[in-house]
CSV table of C-alpha atoms in Angstrom, one decimal:
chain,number,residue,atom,x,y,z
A,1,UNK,CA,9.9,-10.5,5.5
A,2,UNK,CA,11.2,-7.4,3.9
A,3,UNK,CA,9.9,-4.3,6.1
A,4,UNK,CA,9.9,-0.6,6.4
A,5,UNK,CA,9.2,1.6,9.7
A,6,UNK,CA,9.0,4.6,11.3
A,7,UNK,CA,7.4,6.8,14.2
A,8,UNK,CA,7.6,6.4,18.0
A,9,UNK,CA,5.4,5.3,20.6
A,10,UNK,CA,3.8,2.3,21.9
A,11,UNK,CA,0.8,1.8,19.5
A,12,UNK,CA,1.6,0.2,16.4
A,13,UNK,CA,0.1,0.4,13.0
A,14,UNK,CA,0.3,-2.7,10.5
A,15,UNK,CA,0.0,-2.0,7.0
A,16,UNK,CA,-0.8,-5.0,4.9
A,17,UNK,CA,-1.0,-4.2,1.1
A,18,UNK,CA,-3.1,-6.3,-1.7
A,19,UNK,CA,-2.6,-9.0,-4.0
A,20,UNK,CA,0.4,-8.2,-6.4
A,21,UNK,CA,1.3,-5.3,-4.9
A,22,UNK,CA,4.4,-4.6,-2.2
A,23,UNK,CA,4.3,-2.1,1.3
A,24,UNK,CA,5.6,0.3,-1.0
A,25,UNK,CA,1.7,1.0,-2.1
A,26,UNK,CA,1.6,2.5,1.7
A,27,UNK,CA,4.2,5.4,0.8
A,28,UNK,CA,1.7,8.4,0.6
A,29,UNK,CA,-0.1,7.4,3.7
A,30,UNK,CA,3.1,6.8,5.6
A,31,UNK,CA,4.6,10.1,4.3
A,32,UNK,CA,1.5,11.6,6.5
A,33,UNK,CA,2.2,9.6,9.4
A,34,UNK,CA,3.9,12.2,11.5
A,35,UNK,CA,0.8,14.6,11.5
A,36,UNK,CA,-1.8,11.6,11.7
A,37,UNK,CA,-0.5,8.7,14.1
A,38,UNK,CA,0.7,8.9,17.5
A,39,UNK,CA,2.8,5.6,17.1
A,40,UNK,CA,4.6,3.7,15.4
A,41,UNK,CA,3.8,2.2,11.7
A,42,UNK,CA,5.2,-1.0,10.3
A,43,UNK,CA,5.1,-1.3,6.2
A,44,UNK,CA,5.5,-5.3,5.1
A,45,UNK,CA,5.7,-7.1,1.6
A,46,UNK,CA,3.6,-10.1,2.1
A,47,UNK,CA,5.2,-13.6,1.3
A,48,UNK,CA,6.0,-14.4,-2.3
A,49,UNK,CA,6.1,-10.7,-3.2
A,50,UNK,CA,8.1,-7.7,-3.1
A,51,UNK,CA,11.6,-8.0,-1.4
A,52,UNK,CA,10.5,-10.6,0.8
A,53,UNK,CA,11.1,-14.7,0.9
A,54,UNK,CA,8.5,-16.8,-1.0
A,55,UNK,CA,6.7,-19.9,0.7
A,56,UNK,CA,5.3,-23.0,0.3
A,57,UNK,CA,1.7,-22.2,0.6
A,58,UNK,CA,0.2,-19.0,0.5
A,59,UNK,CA,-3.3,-19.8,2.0
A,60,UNK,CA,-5.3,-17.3,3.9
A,61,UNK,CA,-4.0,-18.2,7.2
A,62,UNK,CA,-0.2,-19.5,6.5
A,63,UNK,CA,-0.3,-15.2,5.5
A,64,UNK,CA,-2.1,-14.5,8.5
A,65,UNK,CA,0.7,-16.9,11.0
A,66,UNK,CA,4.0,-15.4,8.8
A,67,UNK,CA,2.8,-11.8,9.3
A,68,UNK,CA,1.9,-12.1,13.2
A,69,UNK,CA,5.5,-13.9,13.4
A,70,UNK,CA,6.8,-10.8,11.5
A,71,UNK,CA,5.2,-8.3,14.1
A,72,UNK,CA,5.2,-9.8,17.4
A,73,UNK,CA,8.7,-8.3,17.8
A,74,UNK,CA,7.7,-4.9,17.7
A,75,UNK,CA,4.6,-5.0,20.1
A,76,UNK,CA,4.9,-2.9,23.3
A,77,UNK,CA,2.9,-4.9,26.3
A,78,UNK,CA,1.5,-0.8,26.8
A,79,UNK,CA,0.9,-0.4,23.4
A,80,UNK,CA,-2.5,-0.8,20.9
A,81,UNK,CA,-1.6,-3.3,17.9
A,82,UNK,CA,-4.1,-1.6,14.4
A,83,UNK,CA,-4.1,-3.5,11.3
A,84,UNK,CA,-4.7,-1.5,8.2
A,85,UNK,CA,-5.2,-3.7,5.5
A,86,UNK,CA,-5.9,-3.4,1.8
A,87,UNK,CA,-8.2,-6.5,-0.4
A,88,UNK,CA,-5.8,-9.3,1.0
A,89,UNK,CA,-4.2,-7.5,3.3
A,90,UNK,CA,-7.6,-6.9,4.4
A,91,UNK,CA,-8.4,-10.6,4.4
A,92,UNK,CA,-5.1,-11.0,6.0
A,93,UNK,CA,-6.5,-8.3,9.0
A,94,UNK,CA,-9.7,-10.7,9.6
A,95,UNK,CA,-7.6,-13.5,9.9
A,96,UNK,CA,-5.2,-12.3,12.8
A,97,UNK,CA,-8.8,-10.7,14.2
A,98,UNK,CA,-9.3,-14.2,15.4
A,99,UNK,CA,-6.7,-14.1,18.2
A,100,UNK,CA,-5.5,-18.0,16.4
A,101,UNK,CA,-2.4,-16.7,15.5
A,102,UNK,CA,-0.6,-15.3,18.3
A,103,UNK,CA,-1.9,-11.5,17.8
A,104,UNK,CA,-4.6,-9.8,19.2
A,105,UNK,CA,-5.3,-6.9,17.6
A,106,UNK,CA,-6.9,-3.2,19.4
A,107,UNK,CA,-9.0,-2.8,15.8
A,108,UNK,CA,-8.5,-4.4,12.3
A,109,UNK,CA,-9.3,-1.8,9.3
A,110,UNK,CA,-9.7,-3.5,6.1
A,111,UNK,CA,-10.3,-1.6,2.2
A,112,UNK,CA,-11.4,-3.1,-0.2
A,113,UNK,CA,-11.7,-6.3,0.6
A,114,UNK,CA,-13.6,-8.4,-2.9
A,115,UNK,CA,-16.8,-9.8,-1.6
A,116,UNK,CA,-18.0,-11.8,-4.5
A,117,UNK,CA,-16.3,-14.7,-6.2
A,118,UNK,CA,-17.7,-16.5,-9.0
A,119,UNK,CA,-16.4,-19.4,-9.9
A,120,UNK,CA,-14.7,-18.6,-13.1
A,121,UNK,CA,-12.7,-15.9,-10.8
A,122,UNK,CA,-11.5,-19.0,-9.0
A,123,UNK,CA,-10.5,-20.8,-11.7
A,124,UNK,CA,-9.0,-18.2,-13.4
A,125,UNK,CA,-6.8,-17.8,-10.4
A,126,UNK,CA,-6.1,-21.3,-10.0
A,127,UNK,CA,-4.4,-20.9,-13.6
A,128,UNK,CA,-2.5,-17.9,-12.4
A,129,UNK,CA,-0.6,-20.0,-10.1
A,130,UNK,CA,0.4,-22.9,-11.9
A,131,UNK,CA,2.1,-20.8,-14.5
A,132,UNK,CA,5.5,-19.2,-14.7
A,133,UNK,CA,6.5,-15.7,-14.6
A,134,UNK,CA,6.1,-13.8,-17.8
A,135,UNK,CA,9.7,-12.4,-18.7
A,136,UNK,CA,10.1,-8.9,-20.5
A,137,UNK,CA,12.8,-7.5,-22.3
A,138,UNK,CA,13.0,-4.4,-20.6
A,139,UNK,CA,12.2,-3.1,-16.7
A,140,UNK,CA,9.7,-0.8,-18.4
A,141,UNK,CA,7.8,-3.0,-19.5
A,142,UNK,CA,8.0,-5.3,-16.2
A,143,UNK,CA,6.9,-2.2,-14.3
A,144,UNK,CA,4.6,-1.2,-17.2
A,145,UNK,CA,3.0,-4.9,-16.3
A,146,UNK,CA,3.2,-4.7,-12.3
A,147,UNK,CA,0.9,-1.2,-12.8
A,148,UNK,CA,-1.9,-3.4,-14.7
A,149,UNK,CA,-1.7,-6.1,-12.3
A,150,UNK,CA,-1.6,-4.0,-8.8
A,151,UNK,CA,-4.4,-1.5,-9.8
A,152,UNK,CA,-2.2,1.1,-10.0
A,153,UNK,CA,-2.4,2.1,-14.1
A,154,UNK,CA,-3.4,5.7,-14.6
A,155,UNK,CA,-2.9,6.5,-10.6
A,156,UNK,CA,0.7,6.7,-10.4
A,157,UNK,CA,3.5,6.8,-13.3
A,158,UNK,CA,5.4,3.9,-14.3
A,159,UNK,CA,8.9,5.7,-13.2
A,160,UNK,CA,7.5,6.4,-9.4
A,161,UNK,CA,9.1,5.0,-6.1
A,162,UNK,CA,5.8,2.6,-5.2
A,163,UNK,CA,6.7,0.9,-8.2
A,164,UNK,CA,10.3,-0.5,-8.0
A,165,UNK,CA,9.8,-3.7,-5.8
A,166,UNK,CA,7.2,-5.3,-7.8
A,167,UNK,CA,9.1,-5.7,-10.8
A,168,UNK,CA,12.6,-8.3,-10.8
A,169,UNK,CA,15.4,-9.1,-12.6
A,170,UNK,CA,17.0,-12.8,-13.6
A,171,UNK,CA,19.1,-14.5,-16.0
A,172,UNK,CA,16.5,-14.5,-18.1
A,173,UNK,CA,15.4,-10.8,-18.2
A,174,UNK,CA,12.8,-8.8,-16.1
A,175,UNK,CA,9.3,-10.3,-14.4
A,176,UNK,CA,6.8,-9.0,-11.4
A,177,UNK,CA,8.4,-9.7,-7.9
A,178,UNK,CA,5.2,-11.5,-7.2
A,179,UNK,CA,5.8,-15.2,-7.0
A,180,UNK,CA,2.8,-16.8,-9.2
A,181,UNK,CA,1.8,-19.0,-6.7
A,182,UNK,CA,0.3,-16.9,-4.3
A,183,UNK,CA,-2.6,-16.4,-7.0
A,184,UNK,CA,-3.9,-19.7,-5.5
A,185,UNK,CA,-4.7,-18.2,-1.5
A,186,UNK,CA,-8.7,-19.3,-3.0
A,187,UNK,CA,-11.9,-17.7,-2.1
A,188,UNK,CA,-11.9,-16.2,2.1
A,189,UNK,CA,-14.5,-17.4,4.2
A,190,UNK,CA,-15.1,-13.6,4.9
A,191,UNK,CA,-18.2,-14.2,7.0
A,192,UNK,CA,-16.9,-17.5,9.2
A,193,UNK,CA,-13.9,-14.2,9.5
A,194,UNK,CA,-16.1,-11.5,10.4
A,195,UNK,CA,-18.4,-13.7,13.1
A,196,UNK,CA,-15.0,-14.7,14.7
A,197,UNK,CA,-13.5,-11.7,15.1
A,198,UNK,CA,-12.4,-10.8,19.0
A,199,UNK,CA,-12.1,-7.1,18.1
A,200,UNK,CA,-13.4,-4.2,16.0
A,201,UNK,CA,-13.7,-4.8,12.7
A,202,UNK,CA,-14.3,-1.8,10.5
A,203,UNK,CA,-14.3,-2.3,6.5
A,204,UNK,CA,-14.3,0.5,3.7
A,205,UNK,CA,-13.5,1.3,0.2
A,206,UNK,CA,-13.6,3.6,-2.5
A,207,UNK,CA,-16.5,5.1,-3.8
A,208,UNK,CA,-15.5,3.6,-7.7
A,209,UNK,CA,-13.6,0.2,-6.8
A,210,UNK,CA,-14.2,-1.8,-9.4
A,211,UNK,CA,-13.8,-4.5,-7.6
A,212,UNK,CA,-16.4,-4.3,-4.4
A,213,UNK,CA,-19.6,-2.9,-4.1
A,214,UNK,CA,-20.3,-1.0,-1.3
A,215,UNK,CA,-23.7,-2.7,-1.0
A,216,UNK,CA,-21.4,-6.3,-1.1
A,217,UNK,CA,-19.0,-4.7,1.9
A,218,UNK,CA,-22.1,-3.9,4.2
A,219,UNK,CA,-23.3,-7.3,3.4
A,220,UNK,CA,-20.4,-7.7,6.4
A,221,UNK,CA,-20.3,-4.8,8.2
A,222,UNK,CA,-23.3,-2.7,7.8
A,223,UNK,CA,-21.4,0.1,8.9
A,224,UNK,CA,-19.1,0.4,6.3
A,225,UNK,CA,-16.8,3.9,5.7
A,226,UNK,CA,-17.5,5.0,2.0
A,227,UNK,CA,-14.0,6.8,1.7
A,228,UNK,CA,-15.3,8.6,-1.4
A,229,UNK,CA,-15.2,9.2,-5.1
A,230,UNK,CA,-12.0,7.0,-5.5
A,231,UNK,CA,-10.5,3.4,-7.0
A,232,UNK,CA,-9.4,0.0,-5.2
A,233,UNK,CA,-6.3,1.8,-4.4
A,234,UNK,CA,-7.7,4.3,-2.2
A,235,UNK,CA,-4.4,4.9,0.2
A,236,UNK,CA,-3.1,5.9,-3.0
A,237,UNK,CA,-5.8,7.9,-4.6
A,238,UNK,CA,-6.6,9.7,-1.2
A,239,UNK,CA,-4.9,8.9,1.9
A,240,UNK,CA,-6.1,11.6,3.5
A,241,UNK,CA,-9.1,10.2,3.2
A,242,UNK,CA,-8.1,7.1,5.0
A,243,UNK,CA,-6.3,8.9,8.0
A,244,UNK,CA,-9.9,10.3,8.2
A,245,UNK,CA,-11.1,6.8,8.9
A,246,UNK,CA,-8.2,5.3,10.7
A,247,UNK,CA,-8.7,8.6,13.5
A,248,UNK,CA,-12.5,6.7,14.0
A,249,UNK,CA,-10.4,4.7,16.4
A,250,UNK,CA,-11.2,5.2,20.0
């Protein structure tokens, strides 16, 4: 798995971005790190997108087993293991809350998590996957594309860092990293999740995700962190705002 990292300490901080997206959606919260963590922080790209190695299956927990394989070599026996996760990554948090796949962690943070799935949204996904990747002409339009598809139109511009691992190139011209077949992880059992957790669990979300209600997130935790007026892609949008919540953490 392709991974970035930095600060010192025993704790460690697990970022685990969304659906489509790469750790590279974690820049502005990691360029805050310094001032806002005492520890260290570990930035991945899930399976099948980014820089790192597609798989064979891409359900909830084969993510949840690669990514505790990924960061049981940076745990410190003296050190607190926080997952910050963001809609799958989030999903991906409840899962390794379980204690099944070799991880326990201190506290698991998840944004933005979708609640509600009709079944059209399944299906629809279940298309996704069994079709190839769109090629374009030019990497403009690939990362034009990846904006659309990771939330991130109209937050960040379509020449910035956070976009340059979602898009690829090939023999046949340029496409999104994302391997299509990790459209088809299917609808989480986020409640069987939640009730099986062995740590704190602490979900939040923007204000104005399109996605998620925050009525649907304290369906699950009544508790819920409104991190204010802001999109699905809150660490983007304010990750200030999300430091704020993250220093909840006692």
């Amino acid at each position: 798995m392709y991974t970035e990292q930095g600060g010192e300490g025993p704790d460690l901080l697990v970022l685990l971005h969304g659906m489509g997206a790469t750790g590279a959606v974690w820049s502005p919260l990691c360029a805050q790190a310094s001032a806002q963590w005492r520890g260290r922080w570990l930035a991945l790209d899930l399976p099948g997108h980014g820089a790192s190695d597609r798989q064979p299956s891409y359900a909830i927990g084969q993510h949840a087993a690669t990514v505790a394989r990924a960061v049981l070599p940076h745990l410190q026996p003296e050190g607190r293991l926080v997952v910050l996760g963001h809609s799958l990554g989030g999903v991906i948090g409840l899962a390794l809350a379980t204690g099944w796949f070799g991880v326990v962690p201190h506290a698991v943070f998840a944004a933005g998590i979708k609640v509600a799935w009709s079944d059209e949204e399944v299906r629809r996904m279940e298309t996704l996957a069994t079709q190839p990747a769109k090629k374009f002409a030019t990497e403009e339009e690939a990362r034009d594309r990846y904006l659309k598809v990771s939330g991130l139109a109209g937050i960040v511009d379509v020449t910035a860092p956070v976009v340059a691992r979602g898009v690829a190139q090939d023999a046949e011209g340029w496409r999104l990293a994302m391997d299509p077949r990790a459209n088809a992880v299917g609808k989480p059992p986020l409640s069987e999740l939640v009730g099986l957790a062995r740590c704190p669990i602490r979900l939040g979300q923007g204000r104005h995700d399109a996605l998620v209600t925050l009525e649907q997130t304290r369906s699950l935790d009544p508790e819920a962190r409104d991190l204010g007026p802001h999109g699905h892609n809150v660490m983007v949008e304010a990750p200030a705002a999300v430091w704020d919540w993250i220093a909840s953490l006692s």
